CSV table of N, CA and C in Angstrom, one decimal:
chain,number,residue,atom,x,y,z
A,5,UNK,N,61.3,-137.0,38.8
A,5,UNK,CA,61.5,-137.7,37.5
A,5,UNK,C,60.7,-137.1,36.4
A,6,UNK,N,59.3,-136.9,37.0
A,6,UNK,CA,58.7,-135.9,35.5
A,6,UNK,C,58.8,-134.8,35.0
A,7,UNK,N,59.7,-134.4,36.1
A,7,UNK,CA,59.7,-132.6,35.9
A,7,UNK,C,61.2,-133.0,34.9
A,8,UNK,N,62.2,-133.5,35.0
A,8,UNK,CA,63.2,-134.1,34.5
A,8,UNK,C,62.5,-134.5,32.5
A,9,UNK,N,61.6,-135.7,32.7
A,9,UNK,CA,61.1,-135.9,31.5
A,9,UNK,C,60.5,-135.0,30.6
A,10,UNK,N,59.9,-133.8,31.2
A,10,UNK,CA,59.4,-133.2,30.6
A,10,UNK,C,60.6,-132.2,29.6
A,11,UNK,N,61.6,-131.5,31.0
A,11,UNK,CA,62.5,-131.2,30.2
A,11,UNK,C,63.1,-131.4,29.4
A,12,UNK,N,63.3,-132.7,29.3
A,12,UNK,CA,63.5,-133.4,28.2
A,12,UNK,C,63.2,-133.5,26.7
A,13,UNK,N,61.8,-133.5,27.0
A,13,UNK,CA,61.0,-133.8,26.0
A,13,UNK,C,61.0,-132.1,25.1
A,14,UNK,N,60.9,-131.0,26.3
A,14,UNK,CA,60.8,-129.7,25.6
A,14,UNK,C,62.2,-129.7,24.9
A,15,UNK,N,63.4,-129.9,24.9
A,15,UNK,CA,64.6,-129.7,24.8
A,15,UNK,C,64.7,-130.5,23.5
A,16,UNK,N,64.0,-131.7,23.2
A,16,UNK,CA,64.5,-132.6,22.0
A,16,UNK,C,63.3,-131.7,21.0
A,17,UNK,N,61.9,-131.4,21.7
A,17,UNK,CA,61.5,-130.7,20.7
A,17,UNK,C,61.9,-129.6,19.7
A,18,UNK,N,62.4,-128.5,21.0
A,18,UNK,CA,63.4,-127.6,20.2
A,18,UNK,C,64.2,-127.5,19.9
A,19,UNK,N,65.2,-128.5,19.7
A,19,UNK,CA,66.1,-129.3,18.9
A,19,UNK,C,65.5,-129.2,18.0
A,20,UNK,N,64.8,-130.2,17.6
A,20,UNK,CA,64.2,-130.7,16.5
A,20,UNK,C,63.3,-129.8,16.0
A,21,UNK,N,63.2,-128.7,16.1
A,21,UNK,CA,62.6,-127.4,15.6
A,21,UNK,C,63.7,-127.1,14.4
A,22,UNK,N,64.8,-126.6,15.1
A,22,UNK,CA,65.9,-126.2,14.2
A,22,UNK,C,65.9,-126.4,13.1
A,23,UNK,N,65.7,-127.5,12.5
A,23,UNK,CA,65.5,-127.7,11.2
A,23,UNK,C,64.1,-127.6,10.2
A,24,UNK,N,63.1,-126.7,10.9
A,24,UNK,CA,62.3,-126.0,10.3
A,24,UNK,C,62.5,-124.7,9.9
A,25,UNK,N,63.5,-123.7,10.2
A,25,UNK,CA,63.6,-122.6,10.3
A,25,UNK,C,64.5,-122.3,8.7
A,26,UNK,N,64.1,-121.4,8.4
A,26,UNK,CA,64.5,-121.2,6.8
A,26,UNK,C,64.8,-119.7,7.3
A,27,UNK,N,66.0,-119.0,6.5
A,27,UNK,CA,66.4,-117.9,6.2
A,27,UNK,C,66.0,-117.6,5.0
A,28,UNK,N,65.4,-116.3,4.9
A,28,UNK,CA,64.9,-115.4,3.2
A,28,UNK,C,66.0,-114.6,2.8
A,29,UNK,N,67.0,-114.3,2.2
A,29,UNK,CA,67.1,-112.9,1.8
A,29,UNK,C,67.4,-112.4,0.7
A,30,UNK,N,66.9,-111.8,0.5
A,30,UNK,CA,67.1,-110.9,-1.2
A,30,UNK,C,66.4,-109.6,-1.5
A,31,UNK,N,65.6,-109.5,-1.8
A,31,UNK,CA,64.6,-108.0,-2.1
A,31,UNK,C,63.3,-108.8,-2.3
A,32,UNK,N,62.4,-108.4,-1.6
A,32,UNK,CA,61.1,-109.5,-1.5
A,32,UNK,C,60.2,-108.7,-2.3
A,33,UNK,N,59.2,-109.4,-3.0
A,33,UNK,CA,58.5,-108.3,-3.7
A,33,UNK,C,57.9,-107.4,-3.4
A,34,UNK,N,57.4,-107.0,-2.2
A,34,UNK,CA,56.5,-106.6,-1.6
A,34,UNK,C,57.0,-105.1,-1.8
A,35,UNK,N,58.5,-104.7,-1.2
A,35,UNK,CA,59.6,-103.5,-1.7
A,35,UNK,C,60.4,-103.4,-2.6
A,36,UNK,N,60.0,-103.5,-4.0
A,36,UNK,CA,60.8,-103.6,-4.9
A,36,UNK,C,60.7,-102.5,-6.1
A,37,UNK,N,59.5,-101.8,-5.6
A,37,UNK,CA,59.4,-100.4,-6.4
A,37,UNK,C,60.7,-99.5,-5.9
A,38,UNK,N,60.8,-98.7,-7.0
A,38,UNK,CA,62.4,-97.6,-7.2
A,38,UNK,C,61.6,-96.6,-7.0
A,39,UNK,N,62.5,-95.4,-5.9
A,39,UNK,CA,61.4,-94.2,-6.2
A,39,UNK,C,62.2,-93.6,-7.4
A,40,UNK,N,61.9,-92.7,-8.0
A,40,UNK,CA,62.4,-92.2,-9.6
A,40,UNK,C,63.3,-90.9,-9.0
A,41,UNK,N,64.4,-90.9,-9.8
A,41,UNK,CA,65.5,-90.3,-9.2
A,41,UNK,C,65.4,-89.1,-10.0
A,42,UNK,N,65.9,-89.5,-11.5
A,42,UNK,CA,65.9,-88.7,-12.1
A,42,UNK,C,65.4,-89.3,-13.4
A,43,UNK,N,65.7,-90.2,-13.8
A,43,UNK,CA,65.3,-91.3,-14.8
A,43,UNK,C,64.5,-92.4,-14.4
A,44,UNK,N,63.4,-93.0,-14.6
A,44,UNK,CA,63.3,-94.6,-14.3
A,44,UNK,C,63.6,-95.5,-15.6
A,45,UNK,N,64.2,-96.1,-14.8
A,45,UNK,CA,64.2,-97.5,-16.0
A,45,UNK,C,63.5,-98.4,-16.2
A,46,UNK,N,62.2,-98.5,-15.6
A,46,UNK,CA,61.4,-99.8,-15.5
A,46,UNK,C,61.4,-100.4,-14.9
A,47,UNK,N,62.9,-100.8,-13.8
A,47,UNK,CA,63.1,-102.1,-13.3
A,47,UNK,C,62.3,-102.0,-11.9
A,48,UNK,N,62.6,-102.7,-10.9
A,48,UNK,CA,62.3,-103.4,-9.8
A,48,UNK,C,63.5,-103.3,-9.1
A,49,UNK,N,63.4,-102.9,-8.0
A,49,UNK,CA,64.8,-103.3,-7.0
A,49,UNK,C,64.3,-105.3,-7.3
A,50,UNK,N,64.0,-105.8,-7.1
A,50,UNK,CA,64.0,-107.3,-7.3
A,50,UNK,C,64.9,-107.9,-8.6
A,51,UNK,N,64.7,-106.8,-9.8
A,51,UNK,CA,64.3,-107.4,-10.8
A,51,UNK,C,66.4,-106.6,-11.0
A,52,UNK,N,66.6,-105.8,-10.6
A,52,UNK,CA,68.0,-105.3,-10.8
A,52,UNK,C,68.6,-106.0,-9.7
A,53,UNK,N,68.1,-106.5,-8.9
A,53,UNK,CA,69.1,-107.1,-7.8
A,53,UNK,C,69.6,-108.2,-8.9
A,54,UNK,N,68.5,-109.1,-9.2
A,54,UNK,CA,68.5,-110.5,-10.4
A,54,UNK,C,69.4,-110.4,-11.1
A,55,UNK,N,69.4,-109.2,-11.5
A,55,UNK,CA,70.2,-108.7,-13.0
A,55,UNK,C,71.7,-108.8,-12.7
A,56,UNK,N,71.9,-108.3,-11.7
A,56,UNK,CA,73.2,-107.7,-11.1
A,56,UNK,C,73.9,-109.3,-10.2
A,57,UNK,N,72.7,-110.1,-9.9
A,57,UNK,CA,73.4,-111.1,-8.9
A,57,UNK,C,73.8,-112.3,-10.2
A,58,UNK,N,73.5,-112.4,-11.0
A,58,UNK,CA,73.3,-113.0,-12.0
A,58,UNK,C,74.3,-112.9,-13.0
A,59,UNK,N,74.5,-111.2,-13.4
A,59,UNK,CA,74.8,-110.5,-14.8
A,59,UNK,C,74.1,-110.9,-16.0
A,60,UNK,N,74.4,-110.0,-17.2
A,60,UNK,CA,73.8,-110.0,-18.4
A,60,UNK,C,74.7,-110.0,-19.4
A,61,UNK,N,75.0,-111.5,-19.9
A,61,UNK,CA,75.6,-110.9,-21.3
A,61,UNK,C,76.0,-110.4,-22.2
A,62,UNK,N,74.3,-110.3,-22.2
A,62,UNK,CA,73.8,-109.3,-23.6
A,62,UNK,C,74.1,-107.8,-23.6
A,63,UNK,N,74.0,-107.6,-22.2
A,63,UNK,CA,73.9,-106.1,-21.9
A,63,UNK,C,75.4,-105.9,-21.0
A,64,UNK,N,76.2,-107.0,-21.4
A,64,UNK,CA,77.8,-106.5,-21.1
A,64,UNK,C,77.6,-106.1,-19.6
A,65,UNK,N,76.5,-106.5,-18.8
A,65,UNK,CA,77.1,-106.4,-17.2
A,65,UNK,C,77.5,-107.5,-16.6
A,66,UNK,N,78.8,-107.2,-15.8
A,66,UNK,CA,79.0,-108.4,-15.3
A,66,UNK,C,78.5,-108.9,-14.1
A,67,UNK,N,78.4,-110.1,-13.6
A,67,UNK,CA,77.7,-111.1,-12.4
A,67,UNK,C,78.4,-109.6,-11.1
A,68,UNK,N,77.5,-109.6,-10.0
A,68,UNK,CA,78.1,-109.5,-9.1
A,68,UNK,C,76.9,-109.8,-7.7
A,69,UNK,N,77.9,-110.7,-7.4
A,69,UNK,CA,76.9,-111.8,-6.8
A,69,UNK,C,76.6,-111.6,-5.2
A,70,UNK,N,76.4,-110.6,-5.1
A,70,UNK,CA,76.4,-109.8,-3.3
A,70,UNK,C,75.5,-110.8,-2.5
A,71,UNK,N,74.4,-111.3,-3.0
A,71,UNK,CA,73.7,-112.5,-2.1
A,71,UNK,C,74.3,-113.5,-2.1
A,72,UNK,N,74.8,-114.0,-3.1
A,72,UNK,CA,75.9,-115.4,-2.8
A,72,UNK,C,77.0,-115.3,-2.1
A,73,UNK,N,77.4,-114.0,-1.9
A,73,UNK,CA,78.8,-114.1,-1.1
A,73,UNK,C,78.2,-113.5,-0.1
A,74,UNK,N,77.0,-113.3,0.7
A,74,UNK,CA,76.2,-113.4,1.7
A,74,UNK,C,76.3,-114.7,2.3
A,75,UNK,N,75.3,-115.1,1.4
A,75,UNK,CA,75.2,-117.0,1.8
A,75,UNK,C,76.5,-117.5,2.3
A,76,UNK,N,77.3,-117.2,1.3
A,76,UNK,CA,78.7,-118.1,1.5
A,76,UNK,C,79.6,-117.6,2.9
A,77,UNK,N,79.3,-116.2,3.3
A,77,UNK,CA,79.9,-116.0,4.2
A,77,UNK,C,79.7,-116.2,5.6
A,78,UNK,N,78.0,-116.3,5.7
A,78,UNK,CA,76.9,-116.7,6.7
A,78,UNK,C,77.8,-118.5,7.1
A,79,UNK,N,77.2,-119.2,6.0
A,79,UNK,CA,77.8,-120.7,6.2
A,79,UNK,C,79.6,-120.3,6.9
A,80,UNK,N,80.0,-119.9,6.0
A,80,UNK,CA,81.8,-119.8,6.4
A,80,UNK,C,82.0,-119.6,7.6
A,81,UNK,N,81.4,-118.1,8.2
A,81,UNK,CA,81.6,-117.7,9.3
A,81,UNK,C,80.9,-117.1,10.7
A,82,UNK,N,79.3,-117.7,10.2
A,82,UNK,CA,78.6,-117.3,11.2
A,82,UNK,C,77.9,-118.6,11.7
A,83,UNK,N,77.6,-119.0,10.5
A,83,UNK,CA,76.2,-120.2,10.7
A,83,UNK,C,76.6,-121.1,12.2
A,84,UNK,N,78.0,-121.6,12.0
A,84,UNK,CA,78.1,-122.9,13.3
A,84,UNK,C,78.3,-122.0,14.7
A,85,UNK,N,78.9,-121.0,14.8
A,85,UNK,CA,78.4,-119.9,16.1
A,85,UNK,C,77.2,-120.1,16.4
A,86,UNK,N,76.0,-119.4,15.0
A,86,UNK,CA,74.4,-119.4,15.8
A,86,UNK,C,73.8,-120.4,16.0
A,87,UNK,N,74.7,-121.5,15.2
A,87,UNK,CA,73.9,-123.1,15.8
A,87,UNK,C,74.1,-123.2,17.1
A,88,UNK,N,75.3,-123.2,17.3
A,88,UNK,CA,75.9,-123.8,18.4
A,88,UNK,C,75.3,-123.1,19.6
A,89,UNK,N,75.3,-121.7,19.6
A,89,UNK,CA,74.3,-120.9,20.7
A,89,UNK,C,72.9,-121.5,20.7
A,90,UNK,N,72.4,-121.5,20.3
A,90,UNK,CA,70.9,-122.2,20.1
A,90,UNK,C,71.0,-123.4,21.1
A,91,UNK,N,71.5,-124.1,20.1
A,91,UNK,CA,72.0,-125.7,20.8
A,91,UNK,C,72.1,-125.6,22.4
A,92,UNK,N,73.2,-124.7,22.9
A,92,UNK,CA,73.7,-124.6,23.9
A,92,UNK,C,72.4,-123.5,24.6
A,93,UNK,N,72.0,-122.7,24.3
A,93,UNK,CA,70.8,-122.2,25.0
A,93,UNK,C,69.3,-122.8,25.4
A,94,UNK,N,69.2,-124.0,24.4
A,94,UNK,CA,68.2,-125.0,24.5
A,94,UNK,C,68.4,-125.9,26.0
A,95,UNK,N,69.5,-126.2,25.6
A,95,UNK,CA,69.9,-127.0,26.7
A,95,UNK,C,70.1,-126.5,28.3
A,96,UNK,N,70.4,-125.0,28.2
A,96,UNK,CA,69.8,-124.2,29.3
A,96,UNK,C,68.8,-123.7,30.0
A,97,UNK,N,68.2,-124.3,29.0
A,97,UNK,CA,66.3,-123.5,29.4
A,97,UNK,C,65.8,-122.2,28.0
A,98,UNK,N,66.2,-122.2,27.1
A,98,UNK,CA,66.1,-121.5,26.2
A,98,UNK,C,64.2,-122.0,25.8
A,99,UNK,N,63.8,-121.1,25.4
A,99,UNK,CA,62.4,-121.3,24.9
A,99,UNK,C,62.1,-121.0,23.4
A,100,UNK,N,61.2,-121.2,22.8
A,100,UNK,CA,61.4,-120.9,20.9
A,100,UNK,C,61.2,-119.5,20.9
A,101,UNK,N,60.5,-118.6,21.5
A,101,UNK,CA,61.1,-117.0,21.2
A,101,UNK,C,62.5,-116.8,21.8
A,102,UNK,N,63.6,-117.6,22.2
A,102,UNK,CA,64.7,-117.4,22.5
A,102,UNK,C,65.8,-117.7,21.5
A,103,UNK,N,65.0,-118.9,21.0
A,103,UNK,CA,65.6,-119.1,19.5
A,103,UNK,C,65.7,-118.7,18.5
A,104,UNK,N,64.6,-117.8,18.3
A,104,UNK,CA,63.7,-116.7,17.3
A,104,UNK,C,64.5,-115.7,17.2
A,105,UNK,N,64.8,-115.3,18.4
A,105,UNK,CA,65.7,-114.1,19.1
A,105,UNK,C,67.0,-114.6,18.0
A,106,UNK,N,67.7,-115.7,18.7
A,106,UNK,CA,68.7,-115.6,18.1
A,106,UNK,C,69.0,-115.7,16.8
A,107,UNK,N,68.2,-116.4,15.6
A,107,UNK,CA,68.0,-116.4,14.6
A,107,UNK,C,67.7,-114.9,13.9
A,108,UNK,N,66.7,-114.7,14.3
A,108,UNK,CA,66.7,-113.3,13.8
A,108,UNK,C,67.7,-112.2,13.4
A,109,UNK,N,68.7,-112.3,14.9
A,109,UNK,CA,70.1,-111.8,15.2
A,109,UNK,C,70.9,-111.8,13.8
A,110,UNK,N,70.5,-113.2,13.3
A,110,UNK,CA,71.6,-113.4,12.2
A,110,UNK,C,71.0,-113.0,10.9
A,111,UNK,N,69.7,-112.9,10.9
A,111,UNK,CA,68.9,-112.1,9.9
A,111,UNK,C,69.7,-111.0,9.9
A,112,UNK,N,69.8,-110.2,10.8
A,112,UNK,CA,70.3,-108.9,11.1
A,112,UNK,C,71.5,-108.9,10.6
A,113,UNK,N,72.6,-109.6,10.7
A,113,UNK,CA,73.8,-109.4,10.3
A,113,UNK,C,73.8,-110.0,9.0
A,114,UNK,N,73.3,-110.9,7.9
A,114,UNK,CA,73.2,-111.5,6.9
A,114,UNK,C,72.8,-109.5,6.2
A,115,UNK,N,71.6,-109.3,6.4
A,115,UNK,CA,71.7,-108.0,5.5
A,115,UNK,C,72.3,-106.9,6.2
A,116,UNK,N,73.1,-106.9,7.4
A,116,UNK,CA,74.1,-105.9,7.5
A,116,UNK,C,75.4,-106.7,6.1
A,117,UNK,N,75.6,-107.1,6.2
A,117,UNK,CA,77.0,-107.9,5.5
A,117,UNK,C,76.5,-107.6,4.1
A,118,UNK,N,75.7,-108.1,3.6
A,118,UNK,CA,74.8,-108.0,1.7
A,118,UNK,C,74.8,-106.4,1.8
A,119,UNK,N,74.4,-105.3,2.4
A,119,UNK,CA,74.1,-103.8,2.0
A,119,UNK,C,75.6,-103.5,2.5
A,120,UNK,N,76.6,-104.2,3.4
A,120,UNK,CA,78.1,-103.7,3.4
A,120,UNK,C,78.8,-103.9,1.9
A,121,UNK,N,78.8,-105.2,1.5
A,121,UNK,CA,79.3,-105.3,0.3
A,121,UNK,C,79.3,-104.4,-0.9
A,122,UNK,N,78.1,-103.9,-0.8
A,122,UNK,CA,77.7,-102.6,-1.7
A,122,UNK,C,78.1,-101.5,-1.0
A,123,UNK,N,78.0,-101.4,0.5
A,123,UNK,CA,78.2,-99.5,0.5
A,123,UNK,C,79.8,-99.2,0.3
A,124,UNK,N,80.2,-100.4,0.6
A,124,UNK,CA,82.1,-101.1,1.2
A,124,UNK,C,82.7,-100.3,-0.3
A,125,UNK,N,82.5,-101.1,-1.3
A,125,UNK,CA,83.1,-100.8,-2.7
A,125,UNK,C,84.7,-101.4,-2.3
A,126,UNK,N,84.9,-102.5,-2.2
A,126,UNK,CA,86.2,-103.0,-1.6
A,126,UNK,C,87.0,-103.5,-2.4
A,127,UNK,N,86.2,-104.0,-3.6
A,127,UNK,CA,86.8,-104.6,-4.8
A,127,UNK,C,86.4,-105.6,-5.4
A,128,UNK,N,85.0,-106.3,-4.4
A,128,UNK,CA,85.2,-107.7,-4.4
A,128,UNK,C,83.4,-107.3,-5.4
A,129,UNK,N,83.1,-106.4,-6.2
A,129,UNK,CA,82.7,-106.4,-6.8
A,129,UNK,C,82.9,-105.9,-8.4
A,130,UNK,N,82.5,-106.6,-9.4
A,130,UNK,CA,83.2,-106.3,-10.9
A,130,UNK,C,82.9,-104.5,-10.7
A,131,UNK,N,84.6,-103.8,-11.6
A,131,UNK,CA,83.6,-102.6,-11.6
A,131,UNK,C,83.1,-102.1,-12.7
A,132,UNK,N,82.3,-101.3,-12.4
A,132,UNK,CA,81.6,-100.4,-13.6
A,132,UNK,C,83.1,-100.4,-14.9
A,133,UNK,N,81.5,-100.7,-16.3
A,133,UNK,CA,82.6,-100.2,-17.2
A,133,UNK,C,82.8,-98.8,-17.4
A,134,UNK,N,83.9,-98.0,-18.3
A,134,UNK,CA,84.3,-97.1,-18.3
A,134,UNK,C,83.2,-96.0,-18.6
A,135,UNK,N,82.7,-96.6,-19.1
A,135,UNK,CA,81.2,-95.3,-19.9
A,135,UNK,C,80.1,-95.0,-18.7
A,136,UNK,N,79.9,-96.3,-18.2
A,136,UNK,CA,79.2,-95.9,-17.0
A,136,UNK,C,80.2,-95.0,-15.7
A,137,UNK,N,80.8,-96.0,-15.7
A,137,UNK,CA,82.2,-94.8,-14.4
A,137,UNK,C,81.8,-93.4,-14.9
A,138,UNK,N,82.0,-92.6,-16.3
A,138,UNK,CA,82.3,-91.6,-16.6
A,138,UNK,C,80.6,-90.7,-16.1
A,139,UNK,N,79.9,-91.7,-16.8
A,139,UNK,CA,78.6,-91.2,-16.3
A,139,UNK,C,78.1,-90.9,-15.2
A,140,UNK,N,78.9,-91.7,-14.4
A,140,UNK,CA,78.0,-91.8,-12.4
A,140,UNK,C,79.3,-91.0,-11.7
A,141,UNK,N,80.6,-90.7,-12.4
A,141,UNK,CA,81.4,-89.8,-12.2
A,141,UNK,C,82.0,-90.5,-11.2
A,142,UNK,N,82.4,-91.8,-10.9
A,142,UNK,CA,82.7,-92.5,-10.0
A,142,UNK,C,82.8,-94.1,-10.6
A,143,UNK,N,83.2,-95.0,-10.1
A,143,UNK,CA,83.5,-96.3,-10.1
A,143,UNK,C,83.1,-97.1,-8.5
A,144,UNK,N,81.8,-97.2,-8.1
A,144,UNK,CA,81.0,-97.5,-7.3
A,144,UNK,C,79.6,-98.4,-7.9
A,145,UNK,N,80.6,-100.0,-8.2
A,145,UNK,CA,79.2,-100.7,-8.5
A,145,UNK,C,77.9,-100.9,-7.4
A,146,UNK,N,76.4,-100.6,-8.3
A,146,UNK,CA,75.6,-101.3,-7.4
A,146,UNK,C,74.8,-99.9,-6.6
A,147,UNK,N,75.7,-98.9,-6.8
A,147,UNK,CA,75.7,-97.6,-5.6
A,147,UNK,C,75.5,-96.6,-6.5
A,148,UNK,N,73.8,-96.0,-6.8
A,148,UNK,CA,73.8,-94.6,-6.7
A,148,UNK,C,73.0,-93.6,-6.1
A,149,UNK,N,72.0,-94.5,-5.2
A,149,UNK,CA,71.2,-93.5,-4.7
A,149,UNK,C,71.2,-94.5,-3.0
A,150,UNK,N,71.6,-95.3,-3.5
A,150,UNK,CA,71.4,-96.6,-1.8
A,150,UNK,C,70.1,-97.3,-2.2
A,151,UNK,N,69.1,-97.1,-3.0
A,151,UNK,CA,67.9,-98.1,-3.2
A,151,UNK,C,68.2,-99.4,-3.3
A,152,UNK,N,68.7,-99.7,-4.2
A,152,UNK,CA,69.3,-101.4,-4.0
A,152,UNK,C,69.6,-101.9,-2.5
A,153,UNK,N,70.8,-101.2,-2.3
A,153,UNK,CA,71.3,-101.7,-1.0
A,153,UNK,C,70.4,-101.9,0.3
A,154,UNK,N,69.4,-100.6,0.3
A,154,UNK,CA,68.2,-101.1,1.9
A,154,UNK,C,67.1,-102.0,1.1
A,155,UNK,N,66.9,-102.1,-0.1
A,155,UNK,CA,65.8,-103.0,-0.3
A,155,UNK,C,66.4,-104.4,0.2
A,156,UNK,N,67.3,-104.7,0.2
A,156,UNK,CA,68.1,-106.0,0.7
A,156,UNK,C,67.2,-106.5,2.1
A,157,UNK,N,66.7,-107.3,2.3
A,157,UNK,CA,66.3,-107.6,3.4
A,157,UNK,C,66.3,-109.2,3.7
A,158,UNK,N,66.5,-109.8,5.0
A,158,UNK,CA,66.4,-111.1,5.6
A,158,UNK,C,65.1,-111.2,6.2
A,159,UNK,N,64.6,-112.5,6.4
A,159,UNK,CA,63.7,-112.9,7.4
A,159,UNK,C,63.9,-114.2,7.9
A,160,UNK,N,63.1,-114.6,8.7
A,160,UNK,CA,63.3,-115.8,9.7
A,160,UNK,C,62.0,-115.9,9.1
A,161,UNK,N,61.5,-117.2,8.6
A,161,UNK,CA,60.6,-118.4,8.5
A,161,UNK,C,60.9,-119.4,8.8
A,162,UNK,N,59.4,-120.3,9.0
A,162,UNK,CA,59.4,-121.3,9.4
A,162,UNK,C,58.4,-122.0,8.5
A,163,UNK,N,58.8,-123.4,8.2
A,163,UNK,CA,58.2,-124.1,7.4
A,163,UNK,C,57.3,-125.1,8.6
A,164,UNK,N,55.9,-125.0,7.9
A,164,UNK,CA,54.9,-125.8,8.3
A,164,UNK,C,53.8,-126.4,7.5
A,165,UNK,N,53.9,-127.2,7.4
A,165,UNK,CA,52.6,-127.9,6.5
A,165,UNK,C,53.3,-127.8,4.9
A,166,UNK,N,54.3,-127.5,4.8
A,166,UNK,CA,54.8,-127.3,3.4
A,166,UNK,C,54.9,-126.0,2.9
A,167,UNK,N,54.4,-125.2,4.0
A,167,UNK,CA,54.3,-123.4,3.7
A,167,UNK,C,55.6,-122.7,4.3
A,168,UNK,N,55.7,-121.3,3.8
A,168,UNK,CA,56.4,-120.7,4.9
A,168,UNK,C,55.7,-119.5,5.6
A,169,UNK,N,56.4,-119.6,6.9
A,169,UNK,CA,55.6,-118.7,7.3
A,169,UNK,C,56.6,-117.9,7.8
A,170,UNK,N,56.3,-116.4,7.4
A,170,UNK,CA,57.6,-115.5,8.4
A,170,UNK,C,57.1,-114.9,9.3
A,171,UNK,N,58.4,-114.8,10.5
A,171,UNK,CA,58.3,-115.0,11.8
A,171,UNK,C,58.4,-113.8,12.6
């Protein structure tokens, strides 16, 4: 019966873990220097991701929102899968680096999917206006050297004491 309770007890704990675990992803500051191609422009992979997820008015670029249709696609079509494994692996004997494991997993495919969206060029980003097209000799938003796209990164944290901590 205590070997039983204990199980127990491990299983509702890592349950109840689940809902400390926080997903990062965007371009973290730490990698957000450009190496210089041919021109720099000052920015930041951080600071052009912003620009580009965002858009600019002023500067006639339009939104194109590659981390939001991350997020959105994670919730849509991944998230209750990797719950539900978890769930179901807890209840098996799963341990918190088993959980780590699988969360991570989804780290993995959250910035495989965000650097697809860019390498893809599918449509489902606004394109270049005409002057830039003519300039980069192509119509490939987001895309000219790949810097943007691998700065993209996820992580697995966990919130404790009100911090996060990545994992």
């Amino acid at each position: 019966m205590a070997d039983l309770l204990r199980r127990l007890e491990t299983e509702k704990r890592l349950l109840d873990s689940l809902s400390e675990y926080v997903i990062l992803i965007g371009v973290v500051q730490k990698n957000t220097t450009r190496k210089k191609v041919v021109a720099s422009v000052g920015l930041t992979n951080a600071e052009l991701m912003f620009i580009h997820e965002n858009g600019s008015p002023m500067r006639h670029i339009p939104a194109r929102p590659v981390l939001e249709m991350t997020i959105k696609y994670t919730i849509d079509e991944m998230f209750d899968e990797v719950l539900n494994t978890c769930v179901e692996g807890i209840l098996e004997g799963w341990s918190q680096i088993d959980v780590e494991k699988e969360l991570k997993k989804l780290c993995m495919r959250m910035e495989t999917y965000a650097r697809k969206i860019i390498y893809d060029n599918d449509g489902r980003l606004a394109p270049n206006a005409p002057s830039v097209a003519a300039k980069k000799k192509g119509n490939h938003p987001l895309f000219d050297t790949g810097q943007l796209a691998r700065s993209i990164t996820c992580e697995l944290s966990k919130v404790t004491s009100g911090n996060f901590k990545i994992i």
